[in-house]
Short mmCIF file of C-alpha atoms in Angstrom, two decimals:
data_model
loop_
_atom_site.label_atom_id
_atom_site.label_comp_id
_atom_site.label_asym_id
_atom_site.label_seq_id
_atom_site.Cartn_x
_atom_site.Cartn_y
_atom_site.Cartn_z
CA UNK A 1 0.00 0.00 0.00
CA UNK A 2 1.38 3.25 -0.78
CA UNK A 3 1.45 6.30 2.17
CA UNK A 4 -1.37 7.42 0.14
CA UNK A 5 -3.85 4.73 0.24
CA UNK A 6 -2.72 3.93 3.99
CA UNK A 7 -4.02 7.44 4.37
CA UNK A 8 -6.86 7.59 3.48
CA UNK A 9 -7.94 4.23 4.58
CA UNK A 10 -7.11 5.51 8.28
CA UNK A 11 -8.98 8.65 7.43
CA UNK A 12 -12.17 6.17 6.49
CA UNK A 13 -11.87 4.54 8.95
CA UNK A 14 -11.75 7.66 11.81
CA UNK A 15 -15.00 9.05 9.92
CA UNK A 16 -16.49 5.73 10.86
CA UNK A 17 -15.49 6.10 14.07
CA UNK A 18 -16.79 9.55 14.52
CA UNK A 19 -19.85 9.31 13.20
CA UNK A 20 -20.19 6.00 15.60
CA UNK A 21 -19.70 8.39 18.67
CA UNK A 22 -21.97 11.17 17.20
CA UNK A 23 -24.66 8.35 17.41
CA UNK A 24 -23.99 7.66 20.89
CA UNK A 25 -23.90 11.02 21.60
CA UNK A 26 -27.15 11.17 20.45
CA UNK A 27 -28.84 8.67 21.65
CA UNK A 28 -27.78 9.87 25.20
CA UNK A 29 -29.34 12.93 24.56
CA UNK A 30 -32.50 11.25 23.59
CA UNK A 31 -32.17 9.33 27.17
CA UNK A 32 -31.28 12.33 29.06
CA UNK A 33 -34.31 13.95 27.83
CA UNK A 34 -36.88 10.87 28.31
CA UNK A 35 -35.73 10.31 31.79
CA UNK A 36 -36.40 14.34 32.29
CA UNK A 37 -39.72 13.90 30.98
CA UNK A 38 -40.08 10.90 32.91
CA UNK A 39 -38.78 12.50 36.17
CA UNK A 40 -41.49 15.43 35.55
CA UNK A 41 -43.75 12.76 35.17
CA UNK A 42 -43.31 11.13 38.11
CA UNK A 43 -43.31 14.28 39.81
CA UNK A 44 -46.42 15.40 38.81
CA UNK A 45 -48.16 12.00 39.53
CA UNK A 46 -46.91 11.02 43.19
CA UNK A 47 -43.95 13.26 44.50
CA UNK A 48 -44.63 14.78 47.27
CA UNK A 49 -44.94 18.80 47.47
CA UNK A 50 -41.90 19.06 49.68
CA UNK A 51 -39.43 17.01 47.23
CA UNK A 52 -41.08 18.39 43.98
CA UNK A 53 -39.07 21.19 43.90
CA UNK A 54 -35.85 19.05 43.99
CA UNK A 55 -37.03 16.62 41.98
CA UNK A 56 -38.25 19.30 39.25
CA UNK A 57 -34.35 20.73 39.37
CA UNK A 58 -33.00 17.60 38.70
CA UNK A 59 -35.44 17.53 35.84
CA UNK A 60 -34.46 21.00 34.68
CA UNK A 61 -30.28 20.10 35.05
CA UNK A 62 -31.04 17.31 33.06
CA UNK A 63 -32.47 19.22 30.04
CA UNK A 64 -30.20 21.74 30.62
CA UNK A 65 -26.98 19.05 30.16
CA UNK A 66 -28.99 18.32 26.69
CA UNK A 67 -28.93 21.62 25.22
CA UNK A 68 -25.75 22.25 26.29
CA UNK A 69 -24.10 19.14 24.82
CA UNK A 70 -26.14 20.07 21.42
CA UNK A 71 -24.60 23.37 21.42
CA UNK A 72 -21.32 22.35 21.97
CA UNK A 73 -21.10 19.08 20.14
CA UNK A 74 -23.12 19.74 17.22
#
């Protein structure tokens, strides 16, 4: 194989690995932000008045780590 070819077979194959971490990426997004909606459910339903406004943070921290990571990662 020339230096060439070696090249851009490495470069191939580092776009494949990318794009295989952007997917993870985003599929913990999607879980970060189910679990938030879940977590709102849940508080909504059966939390208790005086741990609703914890749980309801943790919700909100949640989302918040979600936009953030979509901001910075793409």
């Amino acid at each position: 194989m020339t230096e060439q070819t070696t090249d851009s077979a490495e470069t191939a194959k580092l776009r494949h690995e990318m794009r295989n971490l952007e997917a993870q990426i985003e599929m913990l997004r999607r879980l970060l932000s189910e679990e938030a909606e879940r977590l709102e459910q849940i508080v909504a339903d059966d939390c208790a008045p005086e741990r609703r406004e914890e749980a309801m943070k943790t919700a909100r921290r949640l989302r918040r780590a979600t936009e953030t990571s979509r901001s910075i990662g793409g």
